[in-house]
Tab-separated table of C-alpha atoms in Angstrom:
chain	number	residue	atom	x	y	z
A	1	ASN	CA	27.264	62.780	150.427
A	2	ARG	CA	25.460	63.472	147.163
A	3	ARG	CA	27.159	60.467	145.597
A	4	ASN	CA	26.146	58.292	148.554
A	5	PHE	CA	22.563	59.545	148.342
A	6	LEU	CA	22.306	58.635	144.666
A	7	GLU	CA	23.742	55.194	145.426
A	8	TYR	CA	21.515	54.464	148.441
A	9	ARG	CA	18.291	56.241	147.471
A	10	LEU	CA	14.961	54.465	147.488
A	11	THR	CA	12.982	53.762	144.356
A	12	PRO	CA	9.322	54.867	144.284
A	13	TYR	CA	8.403	51.249	145.044
A	14	THR	CA	10.757	50.712	147.988
A	15	TYR	CA	9.770	54.130	149.340
A	16	ILE	CA	6.106	53.070	149.438
A	17	TYR	CA	7.029	49.797	151.158
A	18	CYS	CA	9.141	51.647	153.752
A	19	ARG	CA	6.217	53.979	154.489
A	20	LYS	CA	3.950	50.968	154.967
A	21	ALA	CA	6.403	49.488	157.469
A	22	PHE	CA	6.975	52.789	159.301
A	23	ARG	CA	5.691	52.973	162.893
A	24	GLY	CA	5.341	55.898	165.251
A	25	GLY	CA	5.524	55.819	169.037
A	26	ASN	CA	3.949	52.878	170.864
A	27	THR	CA	1.019	54.653	172.539
A	28	HIS	CA	-1.606	52.242	173.860
A	29	ALA	CA	-3.510	51.491	177.066
A	30	ASN	CA	-2.477	48.346	178.946
A	31	PHE	CA	-5.579	46.146	178.830
A	32	TRP	CA	-4.624	44.559	182.170
A	33	LYS	CA	-4.813	47.995	183.829
A	34	VAL	CA	-7.315	50.019	181.792
A	35	GLY	CA	-10.399	51.157	183.720
A	36	GLU	CA	-8.612	51.069	187.073
A	37	LEU	CA	-8.009	54.146	189.207
A	38	ARG	CA	-4.232	54.330	189.739
A	39	ARG	CA	-2.714	56.486	192.488
A	40	ASN	CA	0.849	57.666	193.118
A	41	VAL	CA	1.767	57.174	189.469
A	42	GLN	CA	5.237	58.210	188.326
A	43	SER	CA	6.772	58.698	184.885
A	44	PHE	CA	10.087	59.672	183.335
A	45	ASP	CA	11.285	61.086	180.039
A	46	ILE	CA	14.354	60.100	178.029
A	47	SER	CA	16.153	63.321	177.161
A	48	SER	CA	17.057	63.680	173.453
A	49	SER	CA	16.228	60.040	172.760
A	50	TYR	CA	16.028	60.400	168.964
A	51	PRO	CA	19.378	62.245	168.642
A	52	TYR	CA	20.989	59.547	170.804
A	53	VAL	CA	19.665	56.821	168.512
A	54	MET	CA	20.854	58.671	165.391
A	55	LEU	CA	24.368	58.955	166.832
A	56	THR	CA	24.756	55.435	168.245
A	57	LYS	CA	22.558	52.967	166.368
A	58	ASN	CA	22.833	51.421	162.918
A	59	PHE	CA	20.502	52.250	160.022
A	60	PRO	CA	20.000	50.844	156.504
A	61	MET	CA	22.982	52.308	154.668
A	62	SER	CA	22.782	50.766	151.212
A	63	ALA	CA	20.112	50.535	148.548
A	64	PHE	CA	17.312	48.074	149.329
A	65	ASN	CA	17.689	45.141	146.941
A	66	GLU	CA	14.971	42.580	146.313
A	67	ILE	CA	15.857	38.950	147.000
A	68	SER	CA	13.892	35.700	147.052
A	69	PRO	CA	12.251	34.513	150.285
A	70	THR	CA	14.433	31.388	150.145
A	71	THR	CA	17.632	33.453	149.960
A	72	TRP	CA	16.413	35.721	152.753
A	73	LYS	CA	15.670	32.791	155.074
A	74	LYS	CA	19.009	31.131	154.351
A	75	HIS	CA	21.355	34.132	154.516
A	76	TYR	CA	19.604	37.180	156.030
A	77	TYR	CA	17.108	35.937	158.643
A	78	ASN	CA	18.422	37.008	162.088
A	79	ASN	CA	21.540	38.429	160.429
A	80	GLU	CA	22.487	41.509	162.477
A	81	LYS	CA	24.458	43.009	159.581
A	82	TRP	CA	21.415	43.364	157.309
A	83	ALA	CA	18.145	45.288	157.569
A	84	SER	CA	15.105	43.525	156.172
A	85	LEU	CA	11.917	44.946	154.657
A	86	LEU	CA	9.315	42.194	154.406
A	87	LEU	CA	5.768	41.559	153.262
A	88	VAL	CA	4.584	38.780	155.566
A	89	VAL	CA	1.356	36.756	155.651
A	90	PHE	CA	0.235	35.105	158.906
A	91	LYS	CA	-2.422	32.415	159.335
A	92	ASN	CA	-4.272	32.146	162.649
A	93	ILE	CA	-2.021	34.600	164.469
A	94	LYS	CA	-2.634	35.046	168.221
A	95	TYR	CA	-1.259	37.466	170.816
A	96	ILE	CA	0.446	35.684	173.743
A	97	GLY	CA	2.486	38.576	175.188
A	98	GLU	CA	2.290	39.619	178.822
A	99	SER	CA	2.671	43.388	178.357
A	100	GLY	CA	-1.066	43.985	177.844
A	101	MET	CA	-0.277	46.057	174.749
A	102	PRO	CA	-0.464	43.970	171.531
A	103	TYR	CA	2.216	45.083	169.081
A	104	ILE	CA	0.504	44.739	165.682
A	105	SER	CA	-1.615	47.733	164.685
A	106	ILE	CA	-4.562	46.801	162.477
A	107	SER	CA	-4.296	50.112	160.624
A	108	ARG	CA	-0.789	49.100	159.459
A	109	CYS	CA	-1.947	45.770	158.001
A	110	GLU	CA	-2.153	45.373	154.240
A	111	SER	CA	-5.097	43.038	154.694
A	112	VAL	CA	-6.779	41.510	157.723
A	113	ASP	CA	-9.815	39.273	158.064
A	114	PRO	CA	-12.877	41.211	159.312
A	115	ARG	CA	-13.480	38.458	161.899
A	116	ARG	CA	-10.287	39.422	163.761
A	117	ILE	CA	-10.356	40.263	167.458
A	118	ASN	CA	-8.781	43.589	168.370
A	119	ASP	CA	-7.929	45.596	171.456
A	120	ASN	CA	-8.603	49.235	170.593
A	121	GLY	CA	-6.987	48.930	167.177
A	122	ARG	CA	-4.319	46.357	168.079
A	123	LEU	CA	-4.486	42.770	166.805
A	124	MET	CA	-5.297	40.165	169.452
A	125	ARG	CA	-6.232	37.276	167.182
A	126	CYS	CA	-6.929	36.636	163.523
A	127	GLY	CA	-8.292	33.168	162.854
A	128	SER	CA	-8.499	29.862	164.706
A	129	GLU	CA	-8.519	26.136	163.932
A	130	GLU	CA	-12.302	26.245	163.565
A	131	GLU	CA	-12.314	29.453	161.474
A	132	PRO	CA	-8.930	29.932	159.716
A	133	ALA	CA	-8.071	33.515	158.722
A	134	TYR	CA	-5.125	35.484	157.376
A	135	CYS	CA	-3.547	38.889	157.776
A	136	SER	CA	-0.619	40.472	155.912
A	137	MET	CA	1.651	43.434	156.643
A	138	TRP	CA	4.910	45.139	155.702
A	139	ILE	CA	7.395	44.872	158.573
A	140	THR	CA	11.107	45.283	159.303
A	141	ASP	CA	13.531	42.829	160.889
A	142	ILE	CA	13.037	44.716	164.177
A	143	ASP	CA	9.253	44.257	163.984
A	144	LEU	CA	9.698	40.562	163.193
A	145	LYS	CA	11.734	39.938	166.356
A	146	ILE	CA	9.039	41.572	168.489
A	147	ILE	CA	6.201	39.715	166.731
A	148	GLU	CA	8.006	36.393	167.179
A	149	ARG	CA	8.228	37.131	170.903
A	150	GLU	CA	4.641	38.387	171.310
A	151	TYR	CA	2.583	36.167	168.970
A	152	THR	CA	2.078	32.586	167.836
A	153	TRP	CA	0.674	31.464	164.473
A	154	GLU	CA	-0.097	28.340	162.524
A	155	PHE	CA	1.601	29.430	159.300
A	156	ARG	CA	3.845	32.285	158.144
A	157	LYS	CA	4.831	33.158	154.583
A	158	VAL	CA	7.312	35.845	153.543
A	159	SER	CA	6.150	36.869	150.076
A	160	LYS	CA	8.423	39.882	149.341
A	161	CYS	CA	11.925	40.611	150.683
A	162	TYR	CA	14.270	43.581	150.429
A	163	VAL	CA	17.577	43.881	152.281
A	164	SER	CA	19.990	46.731	153.019
A	165	ARG	CA	23.331	46.632	154.846
A	166	TYR	CA	23.325	48.181	158.328
A	167	GLY	CA	25.769	50.966	159.103
A	168	GLN	CA	26.245	54.263	160.929
A	169	LEU	CA	24.672	57.450	159.576
A	170	PRO	CA	27.045	59.759	157.620
A	171	ASP	CA	29.546	61.694	159.744
A	172	ALA	CA	28.306	65.026	158.347
A	173	HIS	CA	24.783	64.285	159.581
A	174	LYS	CA	26.004	63.143	163.003
A	175	LYS	CA	28.186	66.254	163.406
A	176	GLN	CA	25.172	68.458	162.688
A	177	VAL	CA	23.122	66.582	165.286
A	178	MET	CA	25.913	67.021	167.844
A	179	HIS	CA	26.189	70.723	167.003
A	180	TYR	CA	22.531	71.438	167.774
A	181	PHE	CA	22.526	69.125	170.812
A	182	LYS	CA	25.479	71.069	172.231
A	183	LEU	CA	23.724	74.385	171.546
A	184	LYS	CA	20.486	73.195	173.134
A	185	THR	CA	22.289	71.940	176.219
A	186	GLU	CA	24.380	75.076	176.689
A	187	LEU	CA	21.420	77.435	176.211
A	188	ASN	CA	18.998	75.547	178.467
A	189	ASN	CA	17.754	77.721	181.370
A	190	VAL	CA	20.007	80.632	180.331
A	191	GLU	CA	18.137	83.876	180.973
A	192	GLY	CA	17.690	85.951	177.842
A	193	LYS	CA	18.503	83.027	175.528
A	194	GLU	CA	15.049	81.451	175.437
A	195	TYR	CA	14.587	82.133	171.702
A	196	GLU	CA	18.014	80.730	170.751
A	197	TYR	CA	17.373	77.657	172.925
A	198	THR	CA	14.024	77.014	171.241
A	199	LYS	CA	15.509	77.335	167.735
A	200	ALA	CA	18.401	75.001	168.621
A	201	LYS	CA	15.924	72.462	170.011
A	202	ASN	CA	13.742	72.785	166.898
A	203	ARG	CA	16.684	72.121	164.610
A	204	LEU	CA	17.845	69.178	166.721
A	205	ASN	CA	14.398	67.588	166.580
A	206	ALA	CA	14.210	68.297	162.837
A	207	GLY	CA	17.077	65.845	162.313
A	208	TYR	CA	14.658	63.000	162.989
A	209	GLY	CA	11.616	64.785	161.580
A	210	MET	CA	13.216	65.182	158.163
A	211	MET	CA	13.994	61.447	158.110
A	212	SER	CA	10.384	60.514	158.876
A	213	THR	CA	8.198	63.044	157.044
A	214	ASP	CA	6.300	61.642	154.056
A	215	ILE	CA	7.624	63.311	150.888
A	216	ALA	CA	4.653	62.180	148.779
A	217	LYS	CA	2.074	64.750	149.829
A	218	GLU	CA	-1.248	65.279	148.118
A	219	ASP	CA	-1.024	68.565	146.195
A	220	TRP	CA	-3.386	71.532	146.239
A	221	THR	CA	-2.998	73.914	143.288
A	222	TYR	CA	-4.868	77.081	142.315
A	223	GLU	CA	-5.496	77.334	138.587
A	224	GLN	CA	-7.825	79.739	136.741
A	225	GLY	CA	-9.783	80.620	139.850
A	226	GLU	CA	-10.218	77.017	141.053
A	227	TYR	CA	-8.495	74.824	143.612
A	228	LYS	CA	-7.407	71.408	142.328
A	229	HIS	CA	-6.568	68.488	144.602
A	230	THR	CA	-4.212	65.637	143.674
A	231	LEU	CA	-5.591	62.484	145.306
A	232	PHE	CA	-3.706	59.251	146.027
A	233	ASN	CA	-6.453	56.655	145.845
A	234	THR	CA	-4.069	53.734	145.338
A	235	ASP	CA	-0.402	52.865	145.755
A	236	ALA	CA	-0.097	53.149	141.966
A	237	ASP	CA	-1.162	56.825	142.187
A	238	LYS	CA	1.539	57.581	144.737
A	239	ILE	CA	4.188	55.647	142.776
A	240	ALA	CA	3.328	57.582	139.603
A	241	TYR	CA	3.587	60.841	141.577
A	242	LEU	CA	7.017	59.880	142.932
A	243	GLN	CA	8.251	58.786	139.516
A	244	ASP	CA	7.185	62.131	138.061
A	245	LYS	CA	8.935	64.028	140.884
A	246	THR	CA	12.077	61.938	140.357
A	247	THR	CA	12.076	62.652	136.612
A	248	ARG	CA	11.647	66.403	137.162
A	249	SER	CA	14.420	66.452	139.756
A	250	GLU	CA	16.778	64.644	137.390
A	251	GLU	CA	15.909	67.049	134.567
A	252	ARG	CA	16.691	70.030	136.818
A	253	ARG	CA	19.976	68.457	137.874
A	254	VAL	CA	21.037	67.776	134.263
A	255	GLY	CA	19.990	71.311	133.228
A	256	LYS	CA	22.026	72.820	136.044
A	257	GLU	CA	25.097	70.791	135.052
A	258	CYS	CA	24.721	71.876	131.427
A	259	ARG	CA	24.488	75.553	132.397
A	260	SER	CA	27.583	75.305	134.556
């Protein structure tokens, strides 16, 4: 697993791009329904949805390699065997979906024209024939399929492309997920085992949490009676921070090997 990690690991640059493309849950009010008083509403929850996805779905399982937009369009566009990480520019993009919940979040855009029309933070339109405008964003191949279904545009340009081969997560990781899922299920509603159930559930949920938590955190240090704050004002600041952390980690690894 260590050998696989070293082979597949992200660079500081691809890590930043992955964070830019990362999305959380799709929480948004349906603009067709908002403001109405709804009665007899029902809902349901998917039990252990994230563990299920980790055990059954494919993930990027090779290093992300940069390729040209021409190569991506010819060999990787709509190729189910490859994950794509893309910087895309849209001209005069317009929401045409029927869900009432536009997919593109303005906060996730790299740049977006201030004249855009939004629905509570989601992009409805950016530009028109009379007033052309552009927006750009980092997205994945999954995002692209949804955007192609939910939006129209006059022009689209893919300016940066990275690809990684899809595959199942490592068996060791999946076995650990199954172990804590089994514990959580067996301990559920067992009198006297509430603490053990909670800890098993925490560890099960941590399987996804550890995959999603940002590792480039702004640091607070206490030196000579003063607190000092490391700020990331630009992407370059965060990349420099990650490069420094990578160098220190490699130095510790080499030192440990020398001592042993």
